[in-house]
CSV table of C-alpha atoms in Angstrom, one decimal:
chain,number,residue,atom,x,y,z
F,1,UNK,CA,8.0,-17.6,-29.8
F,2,UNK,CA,5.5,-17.7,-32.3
F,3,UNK,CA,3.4,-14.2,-32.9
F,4,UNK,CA,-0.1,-13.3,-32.3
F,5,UNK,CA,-2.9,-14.4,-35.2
F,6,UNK,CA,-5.9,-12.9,-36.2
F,7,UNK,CA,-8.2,-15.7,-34.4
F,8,UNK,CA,-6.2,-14.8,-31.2
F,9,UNK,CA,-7.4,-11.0,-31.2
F,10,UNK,CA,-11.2,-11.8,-32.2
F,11,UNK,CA,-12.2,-11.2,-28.8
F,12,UNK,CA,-11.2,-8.2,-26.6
F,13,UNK,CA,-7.3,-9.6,-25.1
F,14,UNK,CA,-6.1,-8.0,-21.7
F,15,UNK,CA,-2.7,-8.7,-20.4
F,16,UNK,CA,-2.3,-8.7,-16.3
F,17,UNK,CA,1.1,-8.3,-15.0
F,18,UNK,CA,1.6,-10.3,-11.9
F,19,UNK,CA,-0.2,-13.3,-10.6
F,20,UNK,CA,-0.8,-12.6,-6.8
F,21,UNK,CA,-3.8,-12.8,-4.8
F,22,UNK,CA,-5.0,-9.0,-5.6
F,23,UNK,CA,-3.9,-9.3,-8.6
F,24,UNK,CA,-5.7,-12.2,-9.2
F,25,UNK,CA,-8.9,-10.2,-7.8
F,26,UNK,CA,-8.5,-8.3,-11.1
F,27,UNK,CA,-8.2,-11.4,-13.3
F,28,UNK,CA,-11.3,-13.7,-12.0
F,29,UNK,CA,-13.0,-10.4,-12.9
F,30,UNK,CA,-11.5,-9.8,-16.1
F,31,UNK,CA,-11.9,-13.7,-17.1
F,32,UNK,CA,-16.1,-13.1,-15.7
F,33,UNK,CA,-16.6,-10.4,-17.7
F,34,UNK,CA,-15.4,-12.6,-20.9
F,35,UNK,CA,-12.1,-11.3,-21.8
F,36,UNK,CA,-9.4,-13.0,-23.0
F,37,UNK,CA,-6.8,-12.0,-20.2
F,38,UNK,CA,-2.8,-13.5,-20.3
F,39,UNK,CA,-0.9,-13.7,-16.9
F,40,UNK,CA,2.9,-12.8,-17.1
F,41,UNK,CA,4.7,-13.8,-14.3
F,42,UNK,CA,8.2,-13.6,-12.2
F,43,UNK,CA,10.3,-16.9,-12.8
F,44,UNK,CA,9.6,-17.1,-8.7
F,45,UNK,CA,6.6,-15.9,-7.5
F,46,UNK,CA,6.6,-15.1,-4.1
F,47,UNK,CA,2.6,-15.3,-3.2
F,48,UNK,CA,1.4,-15.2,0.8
F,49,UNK,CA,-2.2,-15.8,0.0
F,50,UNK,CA,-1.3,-18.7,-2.6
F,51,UNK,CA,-4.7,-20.5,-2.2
F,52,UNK,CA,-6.0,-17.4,-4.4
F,53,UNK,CA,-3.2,-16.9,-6.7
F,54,UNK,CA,-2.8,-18.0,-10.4
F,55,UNK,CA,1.0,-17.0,-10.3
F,56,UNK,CA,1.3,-20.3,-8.3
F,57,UNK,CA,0.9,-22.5,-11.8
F,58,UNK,CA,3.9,-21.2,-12.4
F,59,UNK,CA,5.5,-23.6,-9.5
F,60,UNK,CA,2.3,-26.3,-10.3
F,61,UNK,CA,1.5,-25.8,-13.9
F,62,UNK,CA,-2.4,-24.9,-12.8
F,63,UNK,CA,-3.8,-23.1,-10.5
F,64,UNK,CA,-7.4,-22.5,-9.3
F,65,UNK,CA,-8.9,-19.4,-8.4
F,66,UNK,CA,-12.3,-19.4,-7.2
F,67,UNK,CA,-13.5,-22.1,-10.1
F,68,UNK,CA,-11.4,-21.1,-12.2
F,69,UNK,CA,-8.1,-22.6,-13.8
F,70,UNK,CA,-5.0,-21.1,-14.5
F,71,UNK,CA,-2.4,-23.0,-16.7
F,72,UNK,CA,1.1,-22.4,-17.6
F,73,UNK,CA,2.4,-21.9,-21.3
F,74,UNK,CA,5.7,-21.8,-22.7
F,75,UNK,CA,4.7,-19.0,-25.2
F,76,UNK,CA,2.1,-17.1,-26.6
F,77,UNK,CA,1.0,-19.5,-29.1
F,78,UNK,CA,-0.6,-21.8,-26.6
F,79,UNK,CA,-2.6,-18.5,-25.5
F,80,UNK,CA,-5.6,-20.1,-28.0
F,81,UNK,CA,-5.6,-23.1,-27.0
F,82,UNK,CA,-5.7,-22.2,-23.6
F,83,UNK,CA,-8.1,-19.6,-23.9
F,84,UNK,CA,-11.0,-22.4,-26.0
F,85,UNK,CA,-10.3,-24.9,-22.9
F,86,UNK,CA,-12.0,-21.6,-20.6
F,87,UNK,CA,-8.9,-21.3,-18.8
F,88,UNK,CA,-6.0,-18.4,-18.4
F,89,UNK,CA,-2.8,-18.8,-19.5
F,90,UNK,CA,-0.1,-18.1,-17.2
F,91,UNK,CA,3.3,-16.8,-19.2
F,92,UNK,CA,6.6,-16.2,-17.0
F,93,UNK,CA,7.8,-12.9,-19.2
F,94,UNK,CA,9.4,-10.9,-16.5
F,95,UNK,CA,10.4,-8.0,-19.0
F,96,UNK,CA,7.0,-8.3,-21.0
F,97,UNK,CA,8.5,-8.9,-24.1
F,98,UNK,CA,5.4,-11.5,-25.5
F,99,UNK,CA,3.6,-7.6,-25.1
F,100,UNK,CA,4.8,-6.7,-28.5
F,101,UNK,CA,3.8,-9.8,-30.5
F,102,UNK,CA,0.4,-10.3,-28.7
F,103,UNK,CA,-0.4,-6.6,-28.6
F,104,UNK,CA,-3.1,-6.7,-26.4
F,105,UNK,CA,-6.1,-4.1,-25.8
F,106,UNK,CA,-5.2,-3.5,-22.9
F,107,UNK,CA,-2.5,-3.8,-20.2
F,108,UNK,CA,-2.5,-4.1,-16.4
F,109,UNK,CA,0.4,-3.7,-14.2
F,110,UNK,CA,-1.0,-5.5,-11.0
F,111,UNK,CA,3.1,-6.6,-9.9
F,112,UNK,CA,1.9,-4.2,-6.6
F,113,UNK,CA,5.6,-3.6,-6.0
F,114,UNK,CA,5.5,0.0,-4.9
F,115,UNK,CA,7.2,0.9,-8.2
F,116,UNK,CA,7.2,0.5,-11.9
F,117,UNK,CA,9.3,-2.3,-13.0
F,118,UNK,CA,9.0,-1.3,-16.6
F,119,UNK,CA,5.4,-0.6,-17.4
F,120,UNK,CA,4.8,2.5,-19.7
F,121,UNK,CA,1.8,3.7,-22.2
F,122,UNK,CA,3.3,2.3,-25.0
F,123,UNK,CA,3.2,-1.1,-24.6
F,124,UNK,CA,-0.8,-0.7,-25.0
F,125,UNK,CA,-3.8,1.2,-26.0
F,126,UNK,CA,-4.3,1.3,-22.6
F,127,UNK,CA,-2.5,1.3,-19.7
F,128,UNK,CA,-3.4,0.7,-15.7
F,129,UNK,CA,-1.2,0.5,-12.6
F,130,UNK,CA,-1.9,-0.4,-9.3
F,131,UNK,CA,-0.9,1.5,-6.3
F,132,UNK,CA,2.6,3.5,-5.4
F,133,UNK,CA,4.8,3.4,-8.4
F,134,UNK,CA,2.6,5.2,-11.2
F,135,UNK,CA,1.8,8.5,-12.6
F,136,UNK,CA,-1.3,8.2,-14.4
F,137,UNK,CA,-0.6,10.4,-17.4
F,138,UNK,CA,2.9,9.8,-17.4
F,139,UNK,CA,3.9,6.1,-17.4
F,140,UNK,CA,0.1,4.5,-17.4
F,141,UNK,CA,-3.2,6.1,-18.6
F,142,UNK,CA,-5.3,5.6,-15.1
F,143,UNK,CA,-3.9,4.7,-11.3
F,144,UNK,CA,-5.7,2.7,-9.2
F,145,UNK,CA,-5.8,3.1,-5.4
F,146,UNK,CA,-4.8,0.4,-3.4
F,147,UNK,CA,-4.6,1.3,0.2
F,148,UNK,CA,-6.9,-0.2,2.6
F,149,UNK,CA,-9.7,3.0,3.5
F,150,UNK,CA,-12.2,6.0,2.0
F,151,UNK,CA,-10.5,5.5,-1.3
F,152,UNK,CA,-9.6,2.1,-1.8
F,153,UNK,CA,-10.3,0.8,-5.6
F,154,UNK,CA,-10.5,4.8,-6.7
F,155,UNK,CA,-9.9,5.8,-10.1
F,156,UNK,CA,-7.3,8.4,-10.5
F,157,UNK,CA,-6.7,9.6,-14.0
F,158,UNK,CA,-4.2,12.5,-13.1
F,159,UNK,CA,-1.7,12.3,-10.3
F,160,UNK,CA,-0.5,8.9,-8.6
F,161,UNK,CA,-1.8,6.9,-5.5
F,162,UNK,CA,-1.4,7.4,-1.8
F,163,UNK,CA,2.9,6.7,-0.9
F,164,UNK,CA,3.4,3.1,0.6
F,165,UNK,CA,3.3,3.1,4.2
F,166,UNK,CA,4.5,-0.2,5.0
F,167,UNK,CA,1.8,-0.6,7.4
F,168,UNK,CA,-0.9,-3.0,6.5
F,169,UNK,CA,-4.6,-2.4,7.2
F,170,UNK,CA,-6.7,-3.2,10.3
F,171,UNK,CA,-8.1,-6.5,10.3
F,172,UNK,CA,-10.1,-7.8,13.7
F,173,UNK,CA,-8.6,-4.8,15.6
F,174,UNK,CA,-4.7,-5.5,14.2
F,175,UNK,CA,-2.5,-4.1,11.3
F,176,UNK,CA,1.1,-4.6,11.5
F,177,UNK,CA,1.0,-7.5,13.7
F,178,UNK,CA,-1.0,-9.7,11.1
F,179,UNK,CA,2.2,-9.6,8.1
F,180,UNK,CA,5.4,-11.9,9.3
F,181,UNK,CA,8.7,-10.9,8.0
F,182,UNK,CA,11.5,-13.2,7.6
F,183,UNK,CA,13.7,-12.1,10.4
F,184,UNK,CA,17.1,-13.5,8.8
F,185,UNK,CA,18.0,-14.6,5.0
F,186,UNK,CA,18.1,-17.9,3.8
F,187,UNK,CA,15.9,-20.8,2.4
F,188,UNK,CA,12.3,-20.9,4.2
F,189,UNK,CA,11.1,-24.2,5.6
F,190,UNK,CA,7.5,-24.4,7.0
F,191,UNK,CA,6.6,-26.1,9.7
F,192,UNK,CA,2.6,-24.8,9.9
F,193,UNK,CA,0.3,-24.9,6.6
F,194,UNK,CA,-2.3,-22.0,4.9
F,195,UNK,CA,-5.8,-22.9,7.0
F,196,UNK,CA,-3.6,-23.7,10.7
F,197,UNK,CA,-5.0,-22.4,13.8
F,198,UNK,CA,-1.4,-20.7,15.6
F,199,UNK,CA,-0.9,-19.6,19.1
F,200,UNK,CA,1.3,-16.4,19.8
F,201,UNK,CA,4.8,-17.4,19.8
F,202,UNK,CA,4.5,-20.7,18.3
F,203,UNK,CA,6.9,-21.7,15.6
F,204,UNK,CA,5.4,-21.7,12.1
F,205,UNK,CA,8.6,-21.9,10.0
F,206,UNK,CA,12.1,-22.0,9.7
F,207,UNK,CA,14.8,-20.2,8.2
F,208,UNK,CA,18.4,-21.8,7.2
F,209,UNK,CA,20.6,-19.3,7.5
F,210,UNK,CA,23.9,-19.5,4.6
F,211,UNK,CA,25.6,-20.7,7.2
F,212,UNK,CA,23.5,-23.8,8.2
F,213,UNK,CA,22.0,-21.6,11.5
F,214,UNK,CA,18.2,-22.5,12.1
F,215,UNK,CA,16.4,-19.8,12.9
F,216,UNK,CA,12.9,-19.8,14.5
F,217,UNK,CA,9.7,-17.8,12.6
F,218,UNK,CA,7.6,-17.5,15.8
F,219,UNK,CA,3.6,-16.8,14.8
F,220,UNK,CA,3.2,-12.6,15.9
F,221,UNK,CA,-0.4,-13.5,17.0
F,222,UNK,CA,-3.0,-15.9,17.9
F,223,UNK,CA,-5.3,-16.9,14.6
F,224,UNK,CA,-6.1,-18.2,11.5
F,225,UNK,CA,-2.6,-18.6,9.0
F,226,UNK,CA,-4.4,-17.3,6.3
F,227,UNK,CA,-0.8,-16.8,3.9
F,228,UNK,CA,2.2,-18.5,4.0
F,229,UNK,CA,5.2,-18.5,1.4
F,230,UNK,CA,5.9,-22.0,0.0
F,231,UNK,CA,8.2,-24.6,1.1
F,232,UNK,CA,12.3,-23.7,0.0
F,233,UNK,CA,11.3,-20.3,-1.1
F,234,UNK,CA,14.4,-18.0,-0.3
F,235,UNK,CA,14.0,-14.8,1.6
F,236,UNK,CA,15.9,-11.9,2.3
F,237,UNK,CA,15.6,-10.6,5.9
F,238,UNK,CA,12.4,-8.5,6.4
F,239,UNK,CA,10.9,-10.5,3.6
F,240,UNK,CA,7.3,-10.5,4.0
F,241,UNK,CA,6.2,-14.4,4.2
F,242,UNK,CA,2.9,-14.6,5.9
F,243,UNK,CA,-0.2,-13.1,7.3
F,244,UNK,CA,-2.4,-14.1,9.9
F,245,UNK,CA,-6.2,-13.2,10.6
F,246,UNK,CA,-7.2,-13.0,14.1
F,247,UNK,CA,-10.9,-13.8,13.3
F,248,UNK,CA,-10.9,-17.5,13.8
F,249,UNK,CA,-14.5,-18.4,12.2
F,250,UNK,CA,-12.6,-16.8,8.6
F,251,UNK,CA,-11.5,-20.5,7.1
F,252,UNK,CA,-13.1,-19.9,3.9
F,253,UNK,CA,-11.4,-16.8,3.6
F,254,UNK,CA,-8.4,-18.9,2.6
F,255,UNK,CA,-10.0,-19.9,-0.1
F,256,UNK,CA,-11.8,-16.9,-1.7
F,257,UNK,CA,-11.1,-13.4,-3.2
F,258,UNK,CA,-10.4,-10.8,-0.3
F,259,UNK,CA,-12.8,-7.6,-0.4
F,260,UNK,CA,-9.8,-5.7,-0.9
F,261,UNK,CA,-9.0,-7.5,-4.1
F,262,UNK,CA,-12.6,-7.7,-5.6
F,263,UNK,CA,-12.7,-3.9,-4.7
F,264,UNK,CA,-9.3,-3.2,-6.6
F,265,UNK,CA,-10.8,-5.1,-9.1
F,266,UNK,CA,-13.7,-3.1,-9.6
F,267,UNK,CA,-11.4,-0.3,-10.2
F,268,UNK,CA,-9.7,-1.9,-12.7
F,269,UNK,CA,-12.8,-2.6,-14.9
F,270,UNK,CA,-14.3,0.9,-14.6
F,271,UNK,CA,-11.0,2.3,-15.9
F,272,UNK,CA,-10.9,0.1,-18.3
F,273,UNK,CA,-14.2,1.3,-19.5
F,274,UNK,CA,-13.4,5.0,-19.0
F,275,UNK,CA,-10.6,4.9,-20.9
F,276,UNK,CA,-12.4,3.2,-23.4
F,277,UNK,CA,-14.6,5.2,-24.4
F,278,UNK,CA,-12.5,8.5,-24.6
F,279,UNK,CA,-10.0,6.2,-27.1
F,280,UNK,CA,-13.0,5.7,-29.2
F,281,UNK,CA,-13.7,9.2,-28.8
F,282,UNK,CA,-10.1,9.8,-29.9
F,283,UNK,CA,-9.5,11.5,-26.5
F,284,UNK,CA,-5.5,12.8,-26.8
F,285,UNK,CA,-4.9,11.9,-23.7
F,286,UNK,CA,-5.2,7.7,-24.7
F,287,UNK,CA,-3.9,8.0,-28.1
């Protein structure tokens, strides 16, 4: 793996931490706002919503976001080349180890799996996590909230976010009836696609069990299958594997940025900014 040059750090460089679809909220806004933002990915990304996630070129070698392209590397020297075509480079770098050779500006851990997997302050300037997991102060410079409500896409810069609850947020008058969970292990077979129009009870997948059992994924609600893991991904049991919207007139919603994730996003960039300043200021608390 070749090391970072001084053309690749001419421009602000942000590194993102997951590729899922909120976290890809936060790099279409990163990428608008004219950064130079790497993806580092899981080896298996496990994306619901993968119309809207750039951890999917990890499976395709591209993904498309909104407009925008996504492309896998093998290192960090393709980052430039990548980054002149307009396009962000996706890295899989589960332990983040490319972080000390590209030593970006900034870093965001959007993984959003209730807990750190191995983020802390020193692997940046600047540090943000998103949701359950972080301490802002502690392992990351600024929290961002990202539970559906009154403070969704907050700032916190002391103290963490609201616990996990497990309970999803209220959509068209449901919550924990929208998310499907894998009701057995074994390797996922999908019988419905992302954009389907399911009836209650109808079969959307299938799960082969280890010991060649097929076991039914039944849809937990009428609507629109607005998520759905990909085809031989294998799940544990209560592995979450899709999401449907109630509100049938939502298509393009498959196909777009959730308000949850552009308002996450938002977040993200105001901290960024925040934090920025009191750096430049020399503030103790960001050196």
């Amino acid at each position: 793996m070749k090391g970072m040059t001084a053309e690749m750090k001419h421009k602000t460089t942000l590194i993102v931490r997951g590729g899922g679809d909120l976290a890809s909220g936060v790099i279409h806004r990163l990428y608008k706002c004219g950064y130079q933002v790497l993806v580092m990915e899981c080896a298996k990304p496990s994306a619901i919503r993968r119309r809207v996630s750039f951890g999917e070129a990890v499976y395709d070698g591209t993904s498309s976001v909104e407009g925008v392209t996504g492309r896998l590397i093998k290192d960090i020297s393709e980052c430039r080349k990548v980054w002149d075509e307009k396009e962000i480079p996706i890295l899989v770098d589960e332990a983040a180890d490319a972080v000390s050779e590209l030593k970006p500006d900034a870093l965001i851990d959007a993984i959003l799996a209730k807990k750190n997997l191995g983020t802390t302050r020193a692997m940046a300037p600047l540090t943000i996590g998103l949701g359950p997991g972080f301490t802002a102060g502690q392992d990351c410079d600024a929290v961002v909230e990202t539970m559906r409500g009154h403070k969704l896409g907050r700032v916190i810069y002391e103290g963490k976010a609201i616990a996990n609850t497990g309970v999803p947020g209220i959509i068209g008058g449901y919550a924990a009836e929208r998310v499907i969970h894998a009701p057995v292990a074994g390797i996922l077979h999908n019988i419905a696609k992302i954009t389907d129009i399911v009836e209650e009870g109808e079969s959307i997948a299938w799960i082969e069990g280890a010991d060649g059992m097929r076991t039914e994924v039944p849809a937990s609600l009428s609507g629109l299958l607005r998520g759905l893991i990909r085809e031989g991904y294998p799940v544990t049991k209560g592995f979450k594997m899709a999401d449907i919207d109630p509100r049938l007139n939502e298509y393009e919603n498959c196909f777009t940025i959730s308000d949850k994730a552009r308002c996450i996003a938002g977040g993200v960039v105001e901290a960024y900014f925040v934090l920025k300043q009191q750096l430049e200021k020399g503030d103790a608390q960001c050196m």
